Structure formats: C-alpha cells, structure tokens
Amino acid sequence: MNSINIVLVQQKMYADYQANLDYSIAKIQTAAKNGADLVVLCELHSSLYFCQEESFQYFNLAQTIPGPLTDKLAETAKDNNVVIVGSLFEKRADGLYHNTAVVFDKDGSLAGFYRKMHIPDDPGYYEKYYFALGDLGFTPIQTSIGKLGVMVCWDQWFPESARLMALAGAQVLIYPSAIGWDPRDDANEQQRQFQAWQIIQQSHAIANNLPLISANRVGLEKDTSNKTAGIDFWGQSFVADTMGKIIVQASSKNAETIQTQIDLTEIEKTRQLWPYLRDRRIEAYNDLNKRYIDES
Amino acid sequence: MNSINIVLVQQKMYADYQANLDYSIAKIQTAAKNGADLVVLCELHSSLYFCQEESFQYFNLAQTIPGPLTDKLAETAKDNNVVIVGSLFEKRADGLYHNTAVVFDKDGSLAGFYRKMHIPDDPGYYEKYYFALGDLGFTPIQTSIGKLGVMVCWDQWFPESARLMALAGAQVLIYPSAIGWDPRDDANEQQRQFQAWQIIQQSHAIANNLPLISANRVGLEKDTSNKTAGIDFWGQSFVADTMGKIIVQASSKNAETIQTQIDLTEIEKTRQLWPYLRDRRIEAYNDLNKRYIDES
C-alpha cells in the first residue's frame, strides 16, 4: 500500500475493564466505517495505570496471549476489516509478565506482538516491579498494510530502538503510551516535559525518515497509595511525517480520536533527499553496546 | 567548573580569508572581555562554503595543523584566556584533507581536534569530494572548563554520534555548522527543513541529558558554478538545555553573537529524573553497526 488511513484513539481509562474495552471497540468500529486501515490504541488501554504503586494484587489484571482481550481484538479486527495495534499486561507464565503490544491483521490473525524492551522505574511509574524486560528485540511486524515498527512508551526516549526498527524495514514507528504530568509541577515544568517527549519522538521520524504515530492516554488518575498527587496523563497524541513535522495532534484534556493519512512513498523520497542511512559510520558505532565508555 | 559562560559566533563569510579571520578574532576578544569561558565559531569560518561545487582549486584553501589559522587561534585563546572551538579545512597530507574542528584551551595549547566523521554529499554540498572520512571516532576533548563533545554539521543528524560522545563523558555537545536553504524552495519547505534540523539536535540534548551548542553560518552565498541559486545559510544558531529546551537563538538573517550560561550540574540532576543511561538495552543493540538488517 502507498498510503495508510490511520485512526489513533486517545482514551481516558477507568477502573472498569469492560467499560474501557467497550470504548476501545466502539472507536475501532467507527474508525473502520470511516475508512481506517489501521487503528492504534493507547498503552494498557483496558485498565487504570496500576503502576503508580507496587502491589501484587494488580498481577490479577494480566492476561495470556491468546486470552479474552486478544480474542476480542482479533474478532474486532476481522469483523471490521481493520488492522489493530492494542496493548496489554501480558501473563507469559506463572509469575512472569510483560508490557506487550499486539497487532491483529484485517483477517483477525495475530500478525505479531512486541514486548516492551525499555522498562522505566521512577516514582509513580514502578514498571520494573510488574514487567520483565522484553526479549524479542526490535523487530517490525509484517501486516497486510505494511511493516509496523511497534514499540511502547519508555522506548520513545531511546534513539537506538527507533533506528533498529528502521534498519529492519519498519515503514512507520508506533508508540502506545501512558505518560503524564505530576499535578504538583508548575506549568513551565509541565510544558518542558511534554515538549521533550514530543521532540524526542519527532527526532526518530527525522533520523529514520519514517512517519510516526504516538497514542497517549489522557486524564487524571489518582495514586491509590496516596503518596503522590497522581498522574495527569497529558494526551496530545500525534502523528508526524517523515521530516518529523506534526500532521495532527489531540488535546491535552479530552478523550479523542484523530484520523489522518500517512503516505509510505514519502519514505524513499525523503531518504533520497536526506540520505542518513547511506552515511552512517557503522564501523565506528561498536561502543553503542556499552553501558558507558569508562576512561582507560 | 559548574557553569560555563559561552559565546557563540554566528558569522557571515566572505571570499576574503583575512577579513573572515579578523572578524572571528574580534568577536572572541569581545566575548572574553564580557566574561566568556568558551567561544564557539562556525564550520569553516575562514572561507565561503566552497563545497557548492567540485573544483580542485579549492584544495589550496586547506591548511595543516599546526598552520597559520591554528597558530592564530592558539594565540588568541592564550591572549584572551578563553577556550576556542574553531574549524578548518585541514590538510593532513598531500592530497588528504579533512573537515576538522580544533579546540584550544585558555593557555593556548591545542586541547584536541575532531575530524568530521559523517560526510554529506548532495547537490550544493559536495563534501565527499573534499573531505576524507574522519578516523578519530567520537571522543570528547578534555579542556580546563570541561569535556567538550565537539562534532561538525552533518554529524547533527545521527543520534549515534551524540550518544557515543555522551557515553565517553562529554559534558556538552557542540556542532559548528554550515547549512541553509535553497532559495528556490518555498517558505513552508524552508521552515520544515529548519525545524527538522533544530529538532534532531534538541533530541540529542534530551536523549543524553546534555546541553548543546549549535553554531551555524548565515547569509546567501552564490553557487560559483551557477548550477543552483546558491545557499541561503539559515543562521538560527542556538543553545539548548539538558531537556532540549532552547535557551537562546540567533536570527536567520544577521551575523550575531549570543552569550549565555550553561549549568553543568544540571546534567546529573536531569539524569536522575530521566535515567536513560540506566535503562539502555545494550545487549540488544548489536545490529546498530549494520548498514541494514536484510531479511534472512
């Protein structure tokens, strides 16, 4: 395909699993009616962001693949003839869990899944407690509409992962996300954080000459441990073109779907004008697999 | 040092070598009087951007290290007690040339130099004709005011080089540049290109939690081969903080110096809040030294 009609679902999540899922499904159905080839949901779109505290009770939210959530997404993909990028708290084995993105093709088949590779851990985002490090690497997922470079949230901050997806043939970078503000921070600091988040992702589009889709959740979710003021998820999901320019962006406050086209023929055109892949100094990059280059 | 007082010289270049050099030296002297610890000059600040055409006559512009240009920069550094980042067309041996950044410490000693690693080549920027690929890697240069991650222009577009400088202990990323618009492009396209250029550099500051200095030339330079409309160097030199926020930016039209402070204590503070160096998946990055990951 030369062009993909995409819908991105910026969702506000609630404690009610079924309500969250019903909302996602309804938005996918509407998107498909409006001509979408691809619908991208947010990270962990069936629950509140439970990682605000470390509590073993939340392991009950995890599901296997296949399982009820992926069965429902598969059925919805097939019934609506649309590719879906979903996200779940995956139970891989007893006591082994991942933060996983799943991709269903238009025929309802599981095109592939991606287990979040970079796992954050800082106050309010205790993900290292819940999720094991992904072990599938950065491999794009082949679908009937193209090769999707699906990653998850914290991966956004690492140029390495976007580059590896591009080198492996990804035609679009996709980041389901769950990131927000500490309500106690002032507006300047909040804006500084949001801008950094958007700019680092725009840079992946630029560095790799690829379109990029970032789907973030929205709305204030309380910290059930009452240690913090909760997280005000900043929404502002967006789509960028192969030069990193923002094509469309959602609001910071509301649940919203946004629809646009991405033109895959722009990838080669942009790469001919800005030939970074030609000029990478691969023989000088070996130390990128070091933690740090200590002084000898 | 916890804080560096920096001056960035956005210069318009002419055919007259001595006039260009005199201008640079005058700006360094003024900067030092105003308290600068560090002055950053543009890429190839002693000449017009001769790479607009391929002509062997321009090899005459190349100078050795040491040579007249570096002698003058060394003397100016010592006389004014200031660190200087300069740039020259380096003659390394008969018929072997580089695009090289040089760093002089406050005592006039050559702290180190960097040979441009990523060399562009596209219409109007025929650098592969003039410059051999740098072979010194991405090694920060130790000075009395800190470890400087000096690169040059096209390196700006590669997240790998910024990351390697950061891993090797750079405390600031510095890019002397020579990039501009094709005057035949419309304002939208011009803005799209400038934005991509600025965003990719902001992203290096963000990804590595480092301040960044980008010094670009300014002004229209004709294409002496008359094949194109020349290059309108877009100026807009800037300094970004450890979250990629623009602290100060020069105009797109005028020669200008800008002065500001960068706070090196922000590096560790930012890294504690945004611990990317902790979370890099180094065991999964080996394919970054491949040209492309071909399907097996």
XYZ file of C-alpha atoms in Angstrom:
592
model
C 0.000 0.000 0.000
C 1.178 3.519 -0.755
C -0.973 5.229 1.807
C -2.441 4.182 5.142
C -5.579 5.681 6.601
C -4.974 5.708 10.331
C -7.020 6.375 13.413
C -5.425 6.940 16.780
C -7.589 6.514 19.879
C -6.633 8.802 22.761
C -8.551 7.266 25.623
C -9.367 8.077 29.229
C -9.255 4.957 31.343
C -11.430 3.892 34.293
C -11.329 1.129 36.877
C -13.973 -0.794 34.898
C -12.247 -3.213 32.494
C -15.351 -3.842 30.427
C -16.134 -0.154 30.041
C -12.599 0.551 28.842
C -12.704 -2.307 26.373
C -16.172 -1.392 25.096
C -14.977 2.144 24.476
C -11.941 0.935 22.501
C -14.084 -1.445 20.436
C -16.666 1.235 19.672
C -13.949 3.580 18.470
C -12.439 0.867 16.276
C -15.846 0.181 14.701
C -16.376 3.864 13.964
C -12.861 4.208 12.597
C -13.387 1.290 10.236
C -16.661 2.793 8.997
C -14.733 5.989 8.298
C -12.230 4.139 6.152
C -9.390 3.438 8.569
C -6.856 0.763 7.624
C -5.131 0.949 10.988
C -6.322 1.785 14.497
C -3.760 2.441 17.230
C -4.846 2.196 20.879
C -3.003 3.504 23.947
C -0.718 1.559 26.254
C -2.624 -0.711 28.690
C -5.969 0.549 27.402
C -8.104 -1.820 29.463
C -7.138 -0.533 32.913
C -6.059 2.370 35.006
C -2.300 2.842 35.088
C -1.793 0.480 38.024
C 1.995 1.014 38.081
C 1.524 4.089 40.277
C 2.108 1.700 43.173
C 3.757 -1.668 43.707
C 1.058 -4.106 44.810
C 0.816 -7.767 43.925
C -2.981 -7.522 43.628
C -2.533 -5.980 40.188
C -0.926 -9.090 38.771
C -4.527 -10.319 38.553
C -5.039 -7.890 35.689
C -2.582 -9.777 33.476
C -3.890 -11.941 30.634
C -2.336 -14.561 28.412
C -1.983 -14.363 24.626
C -4.370 -15.662 23.437
C -6.814 -14.644 26.128
C -10.078 -12.741 26.475
C -8.638 -9.365 25.498
C -6.710 -10.551 22.454
C -9.667 -12.728 21.386
C -11.862 -9.654 21.419
C -9.335 -7.562 19.479
C -8.904 -10.367 16.929
C -12.654 -10.635 16.432
C -12.983 -6.853 16.121
C -10.175 -6.700 13.550
C -11.833 -9.374 11.442
C -15.393 -8.061 11.782
C -14.276 -4.566 10.807
C -11.553 -5.479 8.306
C -9.025 -3.262 10.035
C -5.531 -3.638 11.461
C -5.410 -3.028 15.229
C -2.455 -2.176 17.452
C -3.510 -2.997 21.015
C -1.698 -3.269 24.314
C -1.975 -5.477 27.361
C -0.448 -6.569 30.635
C 0.686 -9.968 29.392
C 0.912 -13.059 31.560
C 3.560 -15.156 29.833
C 3.905 -17.779 32.565
C 3.121 -18.049 36.260
C 4.897 -15.088 37.821
C 6.312 -13.791 34.500
C 4.670 -10.731 32.990
C 5.326 -8.246 30.181
C 4.029 -4.955 28.891
C 3.098 -6.093 25.423
C 1.747 -4.580 22.225
C -0.271 -6.866 19.946
C -1.046 -6.424 16.260
C -4.031 -8.038 14.552
C -4.350 -8.037 10.804
C -7.566 -7.364 8.888
C -8.395 -11.072 8.809
C -8.233 -11.282 12.598
C -4.940 -13.167 12.683
C -2.266 -12.219 15.196
C 0.307 -10.548 12.970
C 2.750 -10.335 15.834
C 3.485 -8.864 19.207
C 6.174 -6.755 20.824
C 7.272 -6.992 24.435
C 8.369 -3.619 25.807
C 12.154 -3.604 25.831
C 12.960 -0.473 27.845
C 11.192 -0.593 31.209
C 11.042 2.578 33.318
C 11.083 2.795 37.053
C 10.647 6.029 38.896
C 8.198 7.413 41.440
C 4.694 6.804 40.087
C 5.910 4.545 37.257
C 7.012 1.373 39.049
C 7.140 -0.726 35.904
C 10.207 -2.768 36.762
C 8.120 -4.385 39.507
C 5.454 -5.572 37.087
C 7.146 -6.158 33.759
C 10.108 -8.312 32.817
C 12.378 -6.869 30.136
C 11.161 -7.799 26.667
C 13.299 -10.405 24.933
C 12.040 -10.213 21.365
C 14.259 -7.327 20.287
C 13.175 -4.586 17.908
C 11.508 -6.426 15.048
C 8.851 -4.785 12.887
C 5.572 -6.643 12.481
C 4.530 -7.506 8.945
C 0.866 -6.828 8.160
C -1.210 -6.539 5.007
C -0.829 -2.760 5.129
C 2.927 -2.607 5.773
C 5.676 -3.310 8.254
C 4.817 -1.733 11.580
C 7.598 -0.652 13.956
C 5.612 -1.064 17.154
C 7.248 -0.144 20.448
C 5.838 1.018 23.800
C 6.135 4.284 25.745
C 9.550 4.419 27.506
C 11.099 3.055 24.283
C 10.283 6.530 22.927
C 13.256 8.037 24.691
C 15.866 5.780 23.075
C 17.086 6.607 19.566
C 18.596 3.120 19.386
C 15.256 1.316 19.277
C 13.774 3.517 16.559
C 16.937 3.084 14.486
C 16.888 -0.704 14.849
C 13.246 -0.812 13.746
C 14.105 1.321 10.721
C 17.102 -0.833 9.805
C 14.844 -3.886 9.966
C 12.468 -2.325 7.448
C 9.762 -0.660 9.547
C 7.605 1.696 7.466
C 6.053 3.513 10.395
C 7.012 3.920 14.059
C 4.165 3.386 16.520
C 4.266 4.147 20.255
C 1.277 3.366 22.504
C 1.981 5.451 25.625
C 0.985 6.297 29.170
C 2.789 9.427 30.279
C 1.631 12.455 32.177
C 2.355 15.298 34.485
C 2.791 15.435 38.205
C -0.064 17.846 39.062
C 2.229 19.492 41.626
C 4.657 20.684 38.932
C 4.140 24.191 37.585
C 3.038 24.901 34.031
C 6.579 25.682 32.830
C 7.965 22.382 34.043
C 4.954 20.519 32.633
C 5.435 22.135 29.239
C 9.174 21.397 29.313
C 8.466 17.708 29.902
C 5.777 17.451 27.244
C 7.977 19.237 24.704
C 10.891 16.896 25.388
C 8.567 13.913 24.922
C 7.258 15.183 21.631
C 10.634 16.347 20.310
C 12.426 13.079 21.027
C 9.748 11.244 19.042
C 9.807 13.747 16.194
C 13.547 13.129 16.081
C 13.005 9.404 15.456
C 10.839 10.289 12.470
C 13.569 12.664 11.241
C 16.571 10.416 11.874
C 14.916 7.485 10.124
C 12.757 9.313 7.574
C 9.684 7.472 8.827
C 6.172 8.560 9.772
C 5.376 8.150 13.456
C 2.221 7.570 15.492
C 2.161 8.227 19.231
C -1.042 7.321 21.135
C -1.139 8.520 24.735
C -3.809 8.140 27.391
C -5.452 11.228 28.897
C -6.952 12.300 32.205
C -6.037 12.463 35.876
C -5.631 9.114 37.628
C -5.259 9.151 41.394
C -2.400 7.485 43.198
C -4.169 4.753 45.161
C -1.268 4.681 47.622
C -1.849 8.416 48.272
C 1.871 9.095 48.177
C 1.671 11.478 45.226
C -0.928 13.685 43.592
C -1.461 11.058 40.901
C -0.688 11.406 37.205
C -2.376 13.845 34.883
C -1.876 11.948 31.613
C -1.128 14.639 29.085
C -2.774 13.219 25.967
C -1.549 15.205 22.941
C -1.260 12.054 20.893
C 0.099 12.928 17.491
C 1.187 11.823 14.059
C 4.425 13.113 12.474
C 5.580 12.891 8.869
C 8.927 11.653 7.526
C 10.541 15.009 8.368
C 9.153 14.942 11.907
C 6.532 17.592 11.228
C 3.372 17.203 13.334
C 0.466 16.456 10.997
C -2.236 16.222 13.643
C -2.338 16.349 17.423
C -5.028 15.663 20.040
C -5.773 17.862 23.047
C -4.215 17.557 26.499
C -7.525 17.175 28.289
C -10.032 15.088 26.347
C -10.574 11.603 25.048
C -10.438 11.942 21.291
C -9.852 10.046 18.101
C -7.801 11.546 15.330
C -7.738 10.347 11.751
C -5.227 11.076 9.019
C -3.359 9.545 6.099
C 0.287 8.584 6.060
C 1.997 8.328 2.699
C 4.533 5.489 2.590
C 6.012 6.729 -0.692
C 7.391 9.701 1.253
C 9.877 7.402 2.989
C 12.019 6.770 -0.071
C 11.601 10.350 -1.334
C 12.768 11.766 1.986
C 15.651 9.300 2.205
C 16.881 10.343 -1.230
C 16.966 13.964 -0.063
C 18.361 13.217 3.407
C 20.473 10.067 2.989
C 21.350 9.243 6.581
C 21.203 5.506 6.013
C 23.894 5.927 3.342
C 26.217 7.863 5.627
C 26.046 6.090 8.983
C 29.605 5.288 10.175
C 28.774 1.749 11.184
C 32.409 0.762 11.721
C 32.627 3.444 14.432
C 29.445 2.514 16.308
C 30.584 -0.583 18.186
C 30.677 1.127 21.573
C 26.931 1.740 21.412
C 26.533 -1.621 23.071
C 28.475 -0.478 26.109
C 26.854 0.808 29.272
C 29.446 3.593 29.440
C 32.869 4.176 27.944
C 34.990 4.354 31.052
C 38.293 6.184 30.942
C 41.101 3.738 30.432
C 33.513 24.052 36.719
C 29.814 24.038 37.494
C 28.837 26.643 34.957
C 30.292 27.741 31.614
C 29.841 31.199 30.190
C 29.602 30.650 26.452
C 29.601 32.833 23.381
C 28.539 31.512 20.011
C 29.602 33.470 16.922
C 27.108 33.286 14.055
C 29.150 34.645 11.188
C 28.599 35.692 7.592
C 31.525 34.627 5.450
C 33.193 36.379 2.502
C 35.795 35.447 -0.114
C 38.445 37.342 1.863
C 40.221 34.922 4.235
C 41.807 37.660 6.324
C 38.550 39.578 6.733
C 36.775 36.416 7.919
C 39.528 35.601 10.377
C 39.772 39.179 11.668
C 36.023 39.143 12.307
C 36.245 35.879 14.267
C 39.187 37.144 16.330
C 37.460 40.437 17.123
C 34.378 38.582 18.333
C 36.495 36.289 20.501
C 38.233 39.293 22.086
C 34.897 40.948 22.844
C 33.487 37.698 24.205
C 36.448 37.272 26.547
C 36.054 40.856 27.797
C 32.414 40.016 28.525
C 33.401 37.043 30.651
C 33.164 34.141 28.216
C 34.905 30.892 29.132
C 34.183 29.329 25.763
C 33.733 30.740 22.256
C 32.289 28.529 19.523
C 32.839 29.501 15.879
C 31.000 28.183 12.801
C 32.104 25.424 10.479
C 34.844 26.539 8.027
C 34.708 30.101 9.330
C 37.620 31.389 7.282
C 36.074 30.914 3.838
C 32.957 30.823 1.746
C 31.326 27.399 1.657
C 33.401 26.203 -1.301
C 31.705 22.766 -1.364
C 28.920 24.192 -3.529
C 30.973 22.921 -6.464
C 33.671 20.309 -7.037
C 36.813 22.117 -8.132
C 40.392 21.208 -7.277
C 41.336 24.887 -6.974
C 39.744 24.906 -3.507
C 42.212 22.398 -2.131
C 44.511 25.425 -1.912
C 42.375 26.652 0.981
C 43.415 23.713 3.159
C 45.900 24.255 5.990
C 47.908 21.950 8.173
C 47.654 21.644 11.974
C 49.634 23.480 13.163
C 49.404 26.150 10.494
C 48.617 29.868 10.168
C 44.950 29.527 11.173
C 45.507 27.313 14.184
C 48.514 29.427 15.256
C 46.283 32.489 15.260
C 43.523 30.716 17.204
C 46.071 29.415 19.733
C 47.497 32.896 20.241
C 44.013 34.394 20.586
C 42.996 31.751 23.139
C 46.079 32.470 25.233
C 45.943 36.265 24.926
C 42.281 36.303 25.934
C 42.316 33.413 28.414
C 39.378 31.705 26.691
C 38.643 28.264 25.242
C 38.014 28.370 21.486
C 36.263 25.851 19.258
C 37.333 26.606 15.687
C 37.017 24.831 12.376
C 39.182 24.451 9.306
C 39.723 22.669 6.027
C 42.594 20.529 7.239
C 45.461 19.348 5.039
C 46.628 16.172 6.732
C 48.998 15.059 3.974
C 49.474 15.733 0.289
C 46.074 15.005 -1.251
C 44.430 14.027 2.054
C 42.062 16.529 3.596
C 39.524 16.659 6.422
C 36.793 18.901 7.755
C 38.192 19.410 11.228
C 37.190 21.135 14.436
C 40.001 22.319 16.701
C 39.863 23.170 20.397
C 42.344 25.497 22.100
C 42.457 25.765 25.856
C 42.840 29.015 27.797
C 46.618 28.650 27.850
C 46.742 28.462 24.050
C 47.514 24.751 23.931
C 45.752 22.537 21.412
C 43.370 20.594 23.651
C 42.383 18.346 20.778
C 40.733 18.127 17.417
C 37.866 16.246 15.803
C 37.740 15.155 12.173
C 34.185 15.189 10.839
C 33.001 11.587 10.791
C 29.755 11.818 8.804
C 30.407 13.481 5.452
C 27.424 14.629 3.369
C 27.194 14.688 -0.375
C 24.231 16.116 -2.189
C 23.664 18.898 -4.694
C 25.354 22.024 -3.322
C 27.135 20.151 -0.536
C 29.797 18.120 -2.352
C 31.766 17.324 0.760
C 32.748 13.771 -0.122
C 34.917 15.279 -2.861
C 36.885 17.420 -0.440
C 36.936 15.605 2.870
C 38.066 12.117 3.772
C 36.017 10.382 6.460
C 37.282 11.241 9.921
C 39.086 8.375 11.625
C 39.335 9.615 15.196
C 35.907 8.391 16.289
C 33.659 10.247 18.691
C 35.941 11.240 21.545
C 35.228 14.262 23.740
C 38.016 16.791 24.137
C 39.188 17.490 27.688
C 39.700 21.167 28.488
C 40.114 23.203 31.646
C 36.379 24.029 31.563
C 35.060 20.520 30.905
C 34.844 17.690 28.394
C 33.606 19.033 25.088
C 31.684 16.737 22.701
C 32.691 18.529 19.519
C 31.279 17.281 16.216
C 30.594 19.020 12.893
C 27.387 19.772 10.969
C 26.165 16.577 9.187
C 27.009 14.661 12.394
C 23.982 16.511 13.775
C 21.592 14.163 12.017
C 22.936 10.975 13.608
C 21.792 10.038 17.121
C 24.643 7.522 17.261
C 27.403 10.128 17.365
C 25.789 12.199 20.104
C 25.232 9.053 22.160
C 28.835 7.917 21.778
C 30.076 11.336 22.889
C 27.794 11.152 25.936
C 28.928 7.628 26.811
C 32.527 8.830 26.644
C 31.795 11.550 29.176
C 31.042 14.655 27.111
C 29.503 17.423 29.229
C 28.235 19.488 26.315
C 27.519 18.723 22.654
C 28.914 21.290 20.188
C 28.136 21.459 16.459
C 29.801 24.059 14.231
C 27.575 24.065 11.123
C 27.067 25.302 7.589
C 23.503 24.582 6.497
C 20.990 26.651 4.634
C 18.045 26.863 2.339
C 17.755 26.513 -1.380
C 16.352 29.975 -2.189
C 14.052 28.346 -4.760
C 12.174 26.385 -2.071
C 9.015 27.952 -0.684
C 8.710 29.201 2.873
C 6.872 26.076 4.057
C 9.576 23.744 2.823
C 12.278 26.007 4.228
C 10.610 26.023 7.619
C 10.153 22.243 7.512
C 13.877 21.772 6.922
C 14.974 24.216 9.595
C 12.597 22.669 12.120
C 13.917 19.175 11.407
C 17.475 20.452 11.847
C 16.694 22.062 15.165
C 14.553 19.216 16.491
C 17.107 16.495 15.735
C 19.698 18.453 17.721
C 17.296 19.166 20.581
C 16.717 15.414 20.678
C 20.429 14.755 21.267
C 20.286 17.070 24.271
C 17.200 15.215 25.511
C 18.395 11.663 24.849
C 21.702 12.303 26.591
C 20.649 14.911 29.158
C 23.351 17.263 27.904
C 23.415 20.950 26.987
C 24.024 21.596 23.294
C 25.556 24.430 21.270
C 24.928 24.716 17.534
C 26.770 27.491 15.644
C 25.629 27.991 12.049
C 26.805 30.438 9.407
C 24.375 32.954 7.933
C 23.819 34.759 4.636
C 23.354 33.952 0.967
C 26.397 32.529 -0.813
C 26.235 32.225 -4.586
C 26.909 28.987 -6.400
C 30.053 29.831 -8.374
C 29.184 27.073 -10.861
C 25.821 28.775 -11.473
C 24.002 25.447 -11.384
C 21.819 26.384 -8.421
C 20.549 29.523 -6.752
C 23.222 29.190 -4.079
C 22.656 28.551 -0.406
C 20.893 30.896 1.968
C 22.572 29.821 5.198
C 19.790 29.930 7.742
C 21.670 31.024 10.868
C 19.429 30.464 13.895
C 22.344 29.179 15.927
C 21.109 28.127 19.316
C 21.836 26.717 22.735
C 19.618 24.036 24.313
C 19.481 22.857 27.915
C 19.621 19.279 29.254
C 15.927 18.789 28.419
C 16.393 20.110 24.879
C 14.703 23.430 25.592
C 16.045 26.324 23.505
C 17.679 28.836 25.852
C 18.737 31.347 23.214
C 18.620 31.518 19.430
C 20.095 33.879 16.831
C 18.221 35.302 13.841
C 18.004 33.746 10.379
C 19.394 36.803 8.594
C 22.166 38.516 10.533
C 25.652 37.933 11.804
C 25.307 37.875 15.570
C 26.949 36.703 18.736
C 24.912 35.197 21.524
C 26.059 34.752 25.078
C 24.585 32.578 27.801
C 25.462 30.290 30.712
C 25.242 26.533 30.729
C 24.981 24.799 34.072
C 26.881 21.507 34.152
C 25.275 20.462 37.433
C 22.007 20.086 35.509
C 23.405 17.015 33.750
C 23.337 14.754 36.780
C 20.080 16.252 38.074
C 18.354 15.617 34.757
C 19.792 12.103 34.507
C 18.443 11.239 37.949
C 14.958 12.288 36.802
C 15.214 10.761 33.305
C 17.542 7.768 33.705
C 18.037 6.701 30.095
C 21.638 5.678 30.639
C 20.411 3.231 33.300
C 17.845 1.634 31.016
C 19.563 1.269 27.641
C 19.217 -2.352 26.434
C 22.823 -2.657 25.401
C 22.647 -6.415 24.818
C 20.007 -5.769 22.137
C 21.862 -3.013 20.271
C 24.435 -5.034 18.360
C 22.753 -4.566 14.993
C 23.346 -0.811 15.173
C 26.671 -1.488 13.494
C 24.927 -2.956 10.449
C 24.217 -0.968 7.304
C 20.762 -2.576 7.140
C 19.136 -5.660 8.624
C 18.300 -7.598 5.491
C 15.534 -10.152 5.612
C 17.015 -13.573 6.081
